[in-house]
Amino acid sequence: MKKHHEVDGIAIERGVLSLVVDGQRIQRDLKQISPALAAATEEEQKEFEVSPSRYGIHWKLIDEDISIDALLGVAHHPTPRRRSA
């Protein structure tokens, strides 16, 4: 399985998600990226898993997902479909 990113050091403190992605420290205010995660208890915030492909983070107790690309501000554009003759 291809890994999209190297992800490490995930922590939430004082309403800020902090992690290292591909060697770069990222910090984002929870209120801006996920109102559900911002409103979660400390226990709910600490219970997460990184996807095997390293594409996203999942908080199972609140059923919330955040993509790493979204945290990095990477925009994906759909590829045009080929027309069949």
PDB file of N, CA, C and O in Angstrom:
ATOM      1  N   MET A   1       0.840  -1.180   0.000  1.00  0.00           N
ATOM      2  CA  MET A   1       0.000   0.000   0.000  1.00  0.00           C
ATOM      3  C   MET A   1       0.884   1.241   0.000  1.00  0.00           C
ATOM      4  O   MET A   1       1.815   1.359   0.776  1.00  0.00           O
ATOM      5  N   LYS A   2       0.565   2.160  -0.892  1.00  0.00           N
ATOM      6  CA  LYS A   2       1.313   3.407  -0.985  1.00  0.00           C
ATOM      7  C   LYS A   2       0.941   4.326   0.178  1.00  0.00           C
ATOM      8  O   LYS A   2      -0.232   4.511   0.485  1.00  0.00           O
ATOM      9  N   LYS A   3       1.952   4.878   0.817  1.00  0.00           N
ATOM     10  CA  LYS A   3       1.701   5.851   1.880  1.00  0.00           C
ATOM     11  C   LYS A   3       1.733   7.252   1.279  1.00  0.00           C
ATOM     12  O   LYS A   3       2.672   7.621   0.587  1.00  0.00           O
ATOM     13  N   HIS A   4       0.683   8.003   1.548  1.00  0.00           N
ATOM     14  CA  HIS A   4       0.581   9.356   1.004  1.00  0.00           C
ATOM     15  C   HIS A   4       1.486  10.340   1.729  1.00  0.00           C
ATOM     16  O   HIS A   4       2.043  11.246   1.113  1.00  0.00           O
ATOM     17  N   HIS A   5       1.619  10.178   3.055  1.00  0.00           N
ATOM     18  CA  HIS A   5       2.407  11.101   3.863  1.00  0.00           C
ATOM     19  C   HIS A   5       3.059  10.354   5.017  1.00  0.00           C
ATOM     20  O   HIS A   5       2.570   9.312   5.440  1.00  0.00           O
ATOM     21  N   GLU A   6       4.100  10.917   5.544  1.00  0.00           N
ATOM     22  CA  GLU A   6       4.663  10.474   6.826  1.00  0.00           C
ATOM     23  C   GLU A   6       4.022  11.363   7.884  1.00  0.00           C
ATOM     24  O   GLU A   6       4.097  12.594   7.792  1.00  0.00           O
ATOM     25  N   VAL A   7       3.362  10.742   8.845  1.00  0.00           N
ATOM     26  CA  VAL A   7       2.614  11.483   9.864  1.00  0.00           C
ATOM     27  C   VAL A   7       3.092  11.042  11.234  1.00  0.00           C
ATOM     28  O   VAL A   7       3.197   9.849  11.501  1.00  0.00           O
ATOM     29  N   ASP A   8       3.378  12.014  12.116  1.00  0.00           N
ATOM     30  CA  ASP A   8       3.900  11.694  13.436  1.00  0.00           C
ATOM     31  C   ASP A   8       3.532  12.807  14.415  1.00  0.00           C
ATOM     32  O   ASP A   8       3.139  13.900  14.011  1.00  0.00           O
ATOM     33  N   GLY A   9       3.677  12.519  15.686  1.00  0.00           N
ATOM     34  CA  GLY A   9       3.542  13.532  16.740  1.00  0.00           C
ATOM     35  C   GLY A   9       2.199  14.210  16.821  1.00  0.00           C
ATOM     36  O   GLY A   9       2.126  15.417  17.085  1.00  0.00           O
ATOM     37  N   ILE A  10       1.123  13.461  16.648  1.00  0.00           N
ATOM     38  CA  ILE A  10      -0.219  14.058  16.684  1.00  0.00           C
ATOM     39  C   ILE A  10      -0.626  14.340  18.133  1.00  0.00           C
ATOM     40  O   ILE A  10      -0.542  13.463  18.981  1.00  0.00           O
ATOM     41  N   ALA A  11      -1.050  15.573  18.379  1.00  0.00           N
ATOM     42  CA  ALA A  11      -1.510  15.952  19.713  1.00  0.00           C
ATOM     43  C   ALA A  11      -2.528  17.082  19.585  1.00  0.00           C
ATOM     44  O   ALA A  11      -2.508  17.850  18.625  1.00  0.00           O
ATOM     45  N   ILE A  12      -3.418  17.139  20.566  1.00  0.00           N
ATOM     46  CA  ILE A  12      -4.375  18.245  20.653  1.00  0.00           C
ATOM     47  C   ILE A  12      -4.201  18.880  22.019  1.00  0.00           C
ATOM     48  O   ILE A  12      -4.329  18.208  23.036  1.00  0.00           O
ATOM     49  N   GLU A  13      -3.889  20.173  22.016  1.00  0.00           N
ATOM     50  CA  GLU A  13      -3.731  20.919  23.265  1.00  0.00           C
ATOM     51  C   GLU A  13      -4.331  22.301  23.100  1.00  0.00           C
ATOM     52  O   GLU A  13      -4.069  22.981  22.106  1.00  0.00           O
ATOM     53  N   ARG A  14      -5.143  22.691  24.075  1.00  0.00           N
ATOM     54  CA  ARG A  14      -5.757  24.028  24.102  1.00  0.00           C
ATOM     55  C   ARG A  14      -6.453  24.388  22.801  1.00  0.00           C
ATOM     56  O   ARG A  14      -6.311  25.496  22.288  1.00  0.00           O
ATOM     57  N   GLY A  15      -7.162  23.398  22.229  1.00  0.00           N
ATOM     58  CA  GLY A  15      -7.934  23.655  21.020  1.00  0.00           C
ATOM     59  C   GLY A  15      -7.139  23.705  19.740  1.00  0.00           C
ATOM     60  O   GLY A  15      -7.638  24.160  18.718  1.00  0.00           O
ATOM     61  N   VAL A  16      -5.895  23.215  19.769  1.00  0.00           N
ATOM     62  CA  VAL A  16      -5.047  23.243  18.582  1.00  0.00           C
ATOM     63  C   VAL A  16      -4.572  21.829  18.258  1.00  0.00           C
ATOM     64  O   VAL A  16      -4.040  21.135  19.128  1.00  0.00           O
ATOM     65  N   LEU A  17      -4.771  21.412  16.997  1.00  0.00           N
ATOM     66  CA  LEU A  17      -4.245  20.145  16.506  1.00  0.00           C
ATOM     67  C   LEU A  17      -2.826  20.401  16.030  1.00  0.00           C
ATOM     68  O   LEU A  17      -2.581  21.298  15.229  1.00  0.00           O
ATOM     69  N   SER A  18      -1.891  19.610  16.529  1.00  0.00           N
ATOM     70  CA  SER A  18      -0.489  19.745  16.176  1.00  0.00           C
ATOM     71  C   SER A  18       0.018  18.388  15.688  1.00  0.00           C
ATOM     72  O   SER A  18      -0.272  17.361  16.303  1.00  0.00           O
ATOM     73  N   LEU A  19       0.749  18.371  14.588  1.00  0.00           N
ATOM     74  CA  LEU A  19       1.315  17.142  14.066  1.00  0.00           C
ATOM     75  C   LEU A  19       2.475  17.455  13.134  1.00  0.00           C
ATOM     76  O   LEU A  19       2.662  18.605  12.734  1.00  0.00           O
ATOM     77  N   VAL A  20       3.261  16.434  12.835  1.00  0.00           N
ATOM     78  CA  VAL A  20       4.360  16.572  11.889  1.00  0.00           C
ATOM     79  C   VAL A  20       3.988  15.769  10.653  1.00  0.00           C
ATOM     80  O   VAL A  20       3.698  14.574  10.738  1.00  0.00           O
ATOM     81  N   VAL A  21       3.966  16.443   9.503  1.00  0.00           N
ATOM     82  CA  VAL A  21       3.630  15.808   8.234  1.00  0.00           C
ATOM     83  C   VAL A  21       4.813  15.985   7.285  1.00  0.00           C
ATOM     84  O   VAL A  21       5.212  17.116   7.014  1.00  0.00           O
ATOM     85  N   ASP A  22       5.358  14.855   6.847  1.00  0.00           N
ATOM     86  CA  ASP A  22       6.500  14.880   5.922  1.00  0.00           C
ATOM     87  C   ASP A  22       7.619  15.790   6.438  1.00  0.00           C
ATOM     88  O   ASP A  22       8.229  16.541   5.688  1.00  0.00           O
ATOM     89  N   GLY A  23       7.845  15.746   7.748  1.00  0.00           N
ATOM     90  CA  GLY A  23       8.914  16.525   8.365  1.00  0.00           C
ATOM     91  C   GLY A  23       8.558  17.962   8.690  1.00  0.00           C
ATOM     92  O   GLY A  23       9.374  18.689   9.243  1.00  0.00           O
ATOM     93  N   GLN A  24       7.361  18.393   8.373  1.00  0.00           N
ATOM     94  CA  GLN A  24       6.931  19.778   8.598  1.00  0.00           C
ATOM     95  C   GLN A  24       5.928  19.837   9.741  1.00  0.00           C
ATOM     96  O   GLN A  24       4.925  19.129   9.738  1.00  0.00           O
ATOM     97  N   ARG A  25       6.154  20.698  10.737  1.00  0.00           N
ATOM     98  CA  ARG A  25       5.237  20.881  11.856  1.00  0.00           C
ATOM     99  C   ARG A  25       4.015  21.660  11.369  1.00  0.00           C
ATOM    100  O   ARG A  25       4.135  22.720  10.761  1.00  0.00           O
ATOM    101  N   ILE A  26       2.833  21.103  11.628  1.00  0.00           N
ATOM    102  CA  ILE A  26       1.563  21.715  11.239  1.00  0.00           C
ATOM    103  C   ILE A  26       0.753  21.961  12.507  1.00  0.00           C
ATOM    104  O   ILE A  26       0.652  21.079  13.363  1.00  0.00           O
ATOM    105  N   GLN A  27       0.150  23.133  12.622  1.00  0.00           N
ATOM    106  CA  GLN A  27      -0.751  23.435  13.734  1.00  0.00           C
ATOM    107  C   GLN A  27      -1.989  24.114  13.168  1.00  0.00           C
ATOM    108  O   GLN A  27      -1.885  25.046  12.373  1.00  0.00           O
ATOM    109  N   ARG A  28      -3.163  23.594  13.582  1.00  0.00           N
ATOM    110  CA  ARG A  28      -4.425  24.140  13.106  1.00  0.00           C
ATOM    111  C   ARG A  28      -5.403  24.264  14.259  1.00  0.00           C
ATOM    112  O   ARG A  28      -5.531  23.369  15.083  1.00  0.00           O
ATOM    113  N   ASP A  29      -6.125  25.367  14.304  1.00  0.00           N
ATOM    114  CA  ASP A  29      -7.164  25.595  15.301  1.00  0.00           C
ATOM    115  C   ASP A  29      -8.321  24.639  15.030  1.00  0.00           C
ATOM    116  O   ASP A  29      -8.822  24.580  13.899  1.00  0.00           O
ATOM    117  N   LEU A  30      -8.739  23.885  16.033  1.00  0.00           N
ATOM    118  CA  LEU A  30      -9.808  22.905  15.853  1.00  0.00           C
ATOM    119  C   LEU A  30     -11.111  23.534  15.381  1.00  0.00           C
ATOM    120  O   LEU A  30     -11.835  22.945  14.594  1.00  0.00           O
ATOM    121  N   LYS A  31     -11.421  24.718  15.862  1.00  0.00           N
ATOM    122  CA  LYS A  31     -12.673  25.376  15.470  1.00  0.00           C
ATOM    123  C   LYS A  31     -12.719  25.646  13.975  1.00  0.00           C
ATOM    124  O   LYS A  31     -13.790  25.664  13.380  1.00  0.00           O
ATOM    125  N   GLN A  32     -11.560  25.840  13.357  1.00  0.00           N
ATOM    126  CA  GLN A  32     -11.509  26.122  11.923  1.00  0.00           C
ATOM    127  C   GLN A  32     -11.551  24.857  11.078  1.00  0.00           C
ATOM    128  O   GLN A  32     -12.036  24.895   9.944  1.00  0.00           O
ATOM    129  N   ILE A  33     -11.037  23.736  11.609  1.00  0.00           N
ATOM    130  CA  ILE A  33     -10.987  22.523  10.793  1.00  0.00           C
ATOM    131  C   ILE A  33     -12.078  21.519  11.110  1.00  0.00           C
ATOM    132  O   ILE A  33     -12.442  20.719  10.257  1.00  0.00           O
ATOM    133  N   SER A  34     -12.613  21.553  12.334  1.00  0.00           N
ATOM    134  CA  SER A  34     -13.633  20.575  12.714  1.00  0.00           C
ATOM    135  C   SER A  34     -14.388  21.014  13.969  1.00  0.00           C
ATOM    136  O   SER A  34     -13.917  20.792  15.082  1.00  0.00           O
ATOM    137  N   PRO A  35     -15.569  21.583  13.802  1.00  0.00           N
ATOM    138  CA  PRO A  35     -16.370  21.939  14.972  1.00  0.00           C
ATOM    139  C   PRO A  35     -16.669  20.730  15.863  1.00  0.00           C
ATOM    140  O   PRO A  35     -16.701  20.851  17.084  1.00  0.00           O
ATOM    141  N   ALA A  36     -16.855  19.556  15.256  1.00  0.00           N
ATOM    142  CA  ALA A  36     -17.130  18.343  16.038  1.00  0.00           C
ATOM    143  C   ALA A  36     -15.945  17.976  16.918  1.00  0.00           C
ATOM    144  O   ALA A  36     -16.103  17.624  18.088  1.00  0.00           O
ATOM    145  N   LEU A  37     -14.761  18.068  16.375  1.00  0.00           N
ATOM    146  CA  LEU A  37     -13.551  17.757  17.148  1.00  0.00           C
ATOM    147  C   LEU A  37     -13.298  18.820  18.208  1.00  0.00           C
ATOM    148  O   LEU A  37     -12.888  18.513  19.329  1.00  0.00           O
ATOM    149  N   ALA A  38     -13.593  20.077  17.898  1.00  0.00           N
ATOM    150  CA  ALA A  38     -13.428  21.159  18.870  1.00  0.00           C
ATOM    151  C   ALA A  38     -14.363  20.975  20.055  1.00  0.00           C
ATOM    152  O   ALA A  38     -14.011  21.298  21.194  1.00  0.00           O
ATOM    153  N   ALA A  39     -15.562  20.439  19.810  1.00  0.00           N
ATOM    154  CA  ALA A  39     -16.555  20.253  20.866  1.00  0.00           C
ATOM    155  C   ALA A  39     -16.381  18.936  21.624  1.00  0.00           C
ATOM    156  O   ALA A  39     -17.020  18.724  22.646  1.00  0.00           O
ATOM    157  N   ALA A  40     -15.508  18.068  21.146  1.00  0.00           N
ATOM    158  CA  ALA A  40     -15.316  16.748  21.763  1.00  0.00           C
ATOM    159  C   ALA A  40     -14.599  16.868  23.108  1.00  0.00           C
ATOM    160  O   ALA A  40     -13.877  17.830  23.359  1.00  0.00           O
ATOM    161  N   THR A  41     -14.818  15.856  23.939  1.00  0.00           N
ATOM    162  CA  THR A  41     -14.106  15.809  25.220  1.00  0.00           C
ATOM    163  C   THR A  41     -12.641  15.476  24.988  1.00  0.00           C
ATOM    164  O   THR A  41     -12.254  15.005  23.908  1.00  0.00           O
ATOM    165  N   GLU A  42     -11.825  15.687  26.002  1.00  0.00           N
ATOM    166  CA  GLU A  42     -10.405  15.354  25.902  1.00  0.00           C
ATOM    167  C   GLU A  42     -10.221  13.865  25.592  1.00  0.00           C
ATOM    168  O   GLU A  42      -9.381  13.498  24.772  1.00  0.00           O
ATOM    169  N   GLU A  43     -11.021  13.026  26.229  1.00  0.00           N
ATOM    170  CA  GLU A  43     -10.954  11.577  25.973  1.00  0.00           C
ATOM    171  C   GLU A  43     -11.270  11.267  24.511  1.00  0.00           C
ATOM    172  O   GLU A  43     -10.583  10.471  23.871  1.00  0.00           O
ATOM    173  N   GLU A  44     -12.318  11.899  23.973  1.00  0.00           N
ATOM    174  CA  GLU A  44     -12.694  11.678  22.574  1.00  0.00           C
ATOM    175  C   GLU A  44     -11.602  12.176  21.623  1.00  0.00           C
ATOM    176  O   GLU A  44     -11.329  11.547  20.597  1.00  0.00           O
ATOM    177  N   GLN A  45     -10.973  13.286  21.958  1.00  0.00           N
ATOM    178  CA  GLN A  45      -9.918  13.833  21.113  1.00  0.00           C
ATOM    179  C   GLN A  45      -8.673  12.948  21.096  1.00  0.00           C
ATOM    180  O   GLN A  45      -7.977  12.885  20.089  1.00  0.00           O
ATOM    181  N   LYS A  46      -8.405  12.266  22.177  1.00  0.00           N
ATOM    182  CA  LYS A  46      -7.201  11.428  22.266  1.00  0.00           C
ATOM    183  C   LYS A  46      -7.357  10.067  21.591  1.00  0.00           C
ATOM    184  O   LYS A  46      -6.375   9.380  21.362  1.00  0.00           O
ATOM    185  N   GLU A  47      -8.589   9.690  21.266  1.00  0.00           N
ATOM    186  CA  GLU A  47      -8.864   8.367  20.682  1.00  0.00           C
ATOM    187  C   GLU A  47      -8.952   8.493  19.156  1.00  0.00           C
ATOM    188  O   GLU A  47     -10.010   8.732  18.602  1.00  0.00           O
ATOM    189  N   PHE A  48      -7.821   8.361  18.478  1.00  0.00           N
ATOM    190  CA  PHE A  48      -7.772   8.507  17.020  1.00  0.00           C
ATOM    191  C   PHE A  48      -6.861   7.443  16.428  1.00  0.00           C
ATOM    192  O   PHE A  48      -6.089   6.791  17.126  1.00  0.00           O
ATOM    193  N   GLU A  49      -6.960   7.287  15.121  1.00  0.00           N
ATOM    194  CA  GLU A  49      -6.031   6.426  14.402  1.00  0.00           C
ATOM    195  C   GLU A  49      -5.720   7.057  13.053  1.00  0.00           C
ATOM    196  O   GLU A  49      -6.574   7.709  12.443  1.00  0.00           O
ATOM    197  N   VAL A  50      -4.489   6.872  12.615  1.00  0.00           N
ATOM    198  CA  VAL A  50      -4.067   7.338  11.301  1.00  0.00           C
ATOM    199  C   VAL A  50      -4.337   6.201  10.324  1.00  0.00           C
ATOM    200  O   VAL A  50      -4.056   5.038  10.633  1.00  0.00           O
ATOM    201  N   SER A  51      -4.888   6.515   9.176  1.00  0.00           N
ATOM    202  CA  SER A  51      -5.199   5.476   8.195  1.00  0.00           C
ATOM    203  C   SER A  51      -3.910   4.784   7.748  1.00  0.00           C
ATOM    204  O   SER A  51      -2.837   5.397   7.738  1.00  0.00           O
ATOM    205  N   PRO A  52      -3.992   3.506   7.376  1.00  0.00           N
ATOM    206  CA  PRO A  52      -2.797   2.774   6.941  1.00  0.00           C
ATOM    207  C   PRO A  52      -2.069   3.450   5.773  1.00  0.00           C
ATOM    208  O   PRO A  52      -0.843   3.393   5.685  1.00  0.00           O
ATOM    209  N   SER A  53      -2.807   4.118   4.901  1.00  0.00           N
ATOM    210  CA  SER A  53      -2.185   4.801   3.765  1.00  0.00           C
ATOM    211  C   SER A  53      -1.617   6.166   4.141  1.00  0.00           C
ATOM    212  O   SER A  53      -0.980   6.818   3.325  1.00  0.00           O
ATOM    213  N   ARG A  54      -1.861   6.579   5.395  1.00  0.00           N
ATOM    214  CA  ARG A  54      -1.433   7.894   5.893  1.00  0.00           C
ATOM    215  C   ARG A  54      -2.110   9.036   5.146  1.00  0.00           C
ATOM    216  O   ARG A  54      -1.579  10.128   5.013  1.00  0.00           O
ATOM    217  N   TYR A  55      -3.337   8.778   4.694  1.00  0.00           N
ATOM    218  CA  TYR A  55      -4.095   9.803   3.995  1.00  0.00           C
ATOM    219  C   TYR A  55      -4.922  10.656   4.944  1.00  0.00           C
ATOM    220  O   TYR A  55      -5.210  11.816   4.660  1.00  0.00           O
ATOM    221  N   GLY A  56      -5.315  10.094   6.089  1.00  0.00           N
ATOM    222  CA  GLY A  56      -6.168  10.848   6.998  1.00  0.00           C
ATOM    223  C   GLY A  56      -6.109  10.343   8.420  1.00  0.00           C
ATOM    224  O   GLY A  56      -5.441   9.355   8.728  1.00  0.00           O
ATOM    225  N   ILE A  57      -6.828  11.051   9.295  1.00  0.00           N
ATOM    226  CA  ILE A  57      -6.914  10.719  10.718  1.00  0.00           C
ATOM    227  C   ILE A  57      -8.388  10.519  11.039  1.00  0.00           C
ATOM    228  O   ILE A  57      -9.237  11.314  10.599  1.00  0.00           O
ATOM    229  N   HIS A  58      -8.691   9.472  11.807  1.00  0.00           N
ATOM    230  CA  HIS A  58     -10.075   9.156  12.160  1.00  0.00           C
ATOM    231  C   HIS A  58     -10.230   9.135  13.676  1.00  0.00           C
ATOM    232  O   HIS A  58      -9.464   8.486  14.373  1.00  0.00           O
ATOM    233  N   TRP A  59     -11.229   9.873  14.183  1.00  0.00           N
ATOM    234  CA  TRP A  59     -11.585   9.858  15.599  1.00  0.00           C
ATOM    235  C   TRP A  59     -12.840   9.017  15.721  1.00  0.00           C
ATOM    236  O   TRP A  59     -13.945   9.467  15.386  1.00  0.00           O
ATOM    237  N   LYS A  60     -12.685   7.782  16.190  1.00  0.00           N
ATOM    238  CA  LYS A  60     -13.798   6.833  16.167  1.00  0.00           C
ATOM    239  C   LYS A  60     -14.912   7.157  17.145  1.00  0.00           C
ATOM    240  O   LYS A  60     -16.070   6.880  16.856  1.00  0.00           O
ATOM    241  N   LEU A  61     -14.619   7.754  18.276  1.00  0.00           N
ATOM    242  CA  LEU A  61     -15.659   8.025  19.263  1.00  0.00           C
ATOM    243  C   LEU A  61     -16.644   9.107  18.815  1.00  0.00           C
ATOM    244  O   LEU A  61     -17.772   9.169  19.297  1.00  0.00           O
ATOM    245  N   ILE A  62     -16.210   9.970  17.901  1.00  0.00           N
ATOM    246  CA  ILE A  62     -17.100  11.018  17.385  1.00  0.00           C
ATOM    247  C   ILE A  62     -17.326  10.869  15.878  1.00  0.00           C
ATOM    248  O   ILE A  62     -17.965  11.722  15.263  1.00  0.00           O
ATOM    249  N   ASP A  63     -16.784   9.816  15.290  1.00  0.00           N
ATOM    250  CA  ASP A  63     -16.922   9.531  13.861  1.00  0.00           C
ATOM    251  C   ASP A  63     -16.545  10.742  13.008  1.00  0.00           C
ATOM    252  O   ASP A  63     -17.310  11.219  12.172  1.00  0.00           O
ATOM    253  N   GLU A  64     -15.339  11.238  13.232  1.00  0.00           N
ATOM    254  CA  GLU A  64     -14.830  12.407  12.509  1.00  0.00           C
ATOM    255  C   GLU A  64     -13.564  12.016  11.760  1.00  0.00           C
ATOM    256  O   GLU A  64     -12.733  11.272  12.289  1.00  0.00           O
ATOM    257  N   ASP A  65     -13.436  12.506  10.528  1.00  0.00           N
ATOM    258  CA  ASP A  65     -12.258  12.251   9.703  1.00  0.00           C
ATOM    259  C   ASP A  65     -11.700  13.565   9.182  1.00  0.00           C
ATOM    260  O   ASP A  65     -12.467  14.454   8.802  1.00  0.00           O
ATOM    261  N   ILE A  66     -10.380  13.647   9.161  1.00  0.00           N
ATOM    262  CA  ILE A  66      -9.710  14.808   8.589  1.00  0.00           C
ATOM    263  C   ILE A  66      -8.623  14.285   7.669  1.00  0.00           C
ATOM    264  O   ILE A  66      -7.809  13.446   8.060  1.00  0.00           O
ATOM    265  N   SER A  67      -8.603  14.777   6.430  1.00  0.00           N
ATOM    266  CA  SER A  67      -7.563  14.349   5.507  1.00  0.00           C
ATOM    267  C   SER A  67      -6.294  15.175   5.740  1.00  0.00           C
ATOM    268  O   SER A  67      -6.363  16.366   6.066  1.00  0.00           O
ATOM    269  N   ILE A  68      -5.173  14.520   5.580  1.00  0.00           N
ATOM    270  CA  ILE A  68      -3.888  15.211   5.721  1.00  0.00           C
ATOM    271  C   ILE A  68      -3.748  16.272   4.632  1.00  0.00           C
ATOM    272  O   ILE A  68      -3.277  17.384   4.883  1.00  0.00           O
ATOM    273  N   ASP A  69      -4.172  15.943   3.413  1.00  0.00           N
ATOM    274  CA  ASP A  69      -4.102  16.922   2.331  1.00  0.00           C
ATOM    275  C   ASP A  69      -4.887  18.181   2.664  1.00  0.00           C
ATOM    276  O   ASP A  69      -4.452  19.294   2.355  1.00  0.00           O
ATOM    277  N   ALA A  70      -6.044  18.033   3.302  1.00  0.00           N
ATOM    278  CA  ALA A  70      -6.831  19.214   3.686  1.00  0.00           C
ATOM    279  C   ALA A  70      -6.071  20.064   4.693  1.00  0.00           C
ATOM    280  O   ALA A  70      -6.089  21.295   4.614  1.00  0.00           O
ATOM    281  N   LEU A  71      -5.386  19.418   5.637  1.00  0.00           N
ATOM    282  CA  LEU A  71      -4.592  20.172   6.609  1.00  0.00           C
ATOM    283  C   LEU A  71      -3.450  20.924   5.934  1.00  0.00           C
ATOM    284  O   LEU A  71      -3.065  22.007   6.356  1.00  0.00           O
ATOM    285  N   LEU A  72      -2.911  20.338   4.866  1.00  0.00           N
ATOM    286  CA  LEU A  72      -1.813  20.963   4.128  1.00  0.00           C
ATOM    287  C   LEU A  72      -2.296  21.987   3.107  1.00  0.00           C
ATOM    288  O   LEU A  72      -1.496  22.713   2.526  1.00  0.00           O
ATOM    289  N   GLY A  73      -3.608  22.017   2.857  1.00  0.00           N
ATOM    290  CA  GLY A  73      -4.153  22.942   1.866  1.00  0.00           C
ATOM    291  C   GLY A  73      -3.974  22.458   0.442  1.00  0.00           C
ATOM    292  O   GLY A  73      -3.992  23.248  -0.497  1.00  0.00           O
ATOM    293  N   VAL A  74      -3.817  21.142   0.270  1.00  0.00           N
ATOM    294  CA  VAL A  74      -3.656  20.562  -1.058  1.00  0.00           C
ATOM    295  C   VAL A  74      -5.034  20.406  -1.686  1.00  0.00           C
ATOM    296  O   VAL A  74      -5.909  19.769  -1.105  1.00  0.00           O
ATOM    297  N   ALA A  75      -5.219  20.991  -2.847  1.00  0.00           N
ATOM    298  CA  ALA A  75      -6.497  20.880  -3.557  1.00  0.00           C
ATOM    299  C   ALA A  75      -6.371  19.819  -4.631  1.00  0.00           C
ATOM    300  O   ALA A  75      -5.377  19.761  -5.353  1.00  0.00           O
ATOM    301  N   HIS A  76      -7.362  18.971  -4.703  1.00  0.00           N
ATOM    302  CA  HIS A  76      -7.401  17.946  -5.746  1.00  0.00           C
ATOM    303  C   HIS A  76      -8.444  18.347  -6.778  1.00  0.00           C
ATOM    304  O   HIS A  76      -9.540  18.773  -6.433  1.00  0.00           O
ATOM    305  N   HIS A  77      -8.058  18.209  -8.031  1.00  0.00           N
ATOM    306  CA  HIS A  77      -8.969  18.542  -9.114  1.00  0.00           C
ATOM    307  C   HIS A  77      -9.343  17.259  -9.838  1.00  0.00           C
ATOM    308  O   HIS A  77      -8.468  16.438 -10.112  1.00  0.00           O
ATOM    309  N   PRO A  78     -10.608  17.102 -10.133  1.00  0.00           N
ATOM    310  CA  PRO A  78     -11.005  15.870 -10.835  1.00  0.00           C
ATOM    311  C   PRO A  78     -10.341  15.789 -12.202  1.00  0.00           C
ATOM    312  O   PRO A  78     -10.138  16.816 -12.871  1.00  0.00           O
ATOM    313  N   THR A  79      -9.991  14.596 -12.589  1.00  0.00           N
ATOM    314  CA  THR A  79      -9.415  14.395 -13.923  1.00  0.00           C
ATOM    315  C   THR A  79     -10.548  14.289 -14.924  1.00  0.00           C
ATOM    316  O   THR A  79     -11.583  13.662 -14.642  1.00  0.00           O
ATOM    317  N   PRO A  80     -10.377  14.903 -16.081  1.00  0.00           N
ATOM    318  CA  PRO A  80     -11.447  14.858 -17.088  1.00  0.00           C
ATOM    319  C   PRO A  80     -11.677  13.405 -17.551  1.00  0.00           C
ATOM    320  O   PRO A  80     -10.744  12.635 -17.672  1.00  0.00           O
ATOM    321  N   ARG A  81     -12.927  13.081 -17.768  1.00  0.00           N
ATOM    322  CA  ARG A  81     -13.282  11.757 -18.283  1.00  0.00           C
ATOM    323  C   ARG A  81     -13.040  11.714 -19.789  1.00  0.00           C
ATOM    324  O   ARG A  81     -13.273  12.686 -20.493  1.00  0.00           O
ATOM    325  N   ARG A  82     -12.628  10.552 -20.220  1.00  0.00           N
ATOM    326  CA  ARG A  82     -12.489  10.355 -21.662  1.00  0.00           C
ATOM    327  C   ARG A  82     -13.852  10.076 -22.253  1.00  0.00           C
ATOM    328  O   ARG A  82     -14.650   9.348 -21.669  1.00  0.00           O
ATOM    329  N   ARG A  83     -14.084  10.651 -23.380  1.00  0.00           N
ATOM    330  CA  ARG A  83     -15.338  10.395 -24.073  1.00  0.00           C
ATOM    331  C   ARG A  83     -15.193   9.142 -24.911  1.00  0.00           C
ATOM    332  O   ARG A  83     -14.191   8.962 -25.584  1.00  0.00           O
ATOM    333  N   SER A  84     -16.200   8.307 -24.829  1.00  0.00           N
ATOM    334  CA  SER A  84     -16.156   7.127 -25.698  1.00  0.00           C
ATOM    335  C   SER A  84     -16.751   7.468 -27.052  1.00  0.00           C
ATOM    336  O   SER A  84     -17.657   8.284 -27.166  1.00  0.00           O
ATOM    337  N   ALA A  85     -16.204   6.840 -28.067  1.00  0.00           N
ATOM    338  CA  ALA A  85     -16.636   7.142 -29.433  1.00  0.00           C
ATOM    339  C   ALA A  85     -17.938   6.501 -29.781  1.00  0.00           C
ATOM    340  O   ALA A  85     -18.425   5.608 -29.267  1.00  0.00           O
TER     341      ALA A  85
END
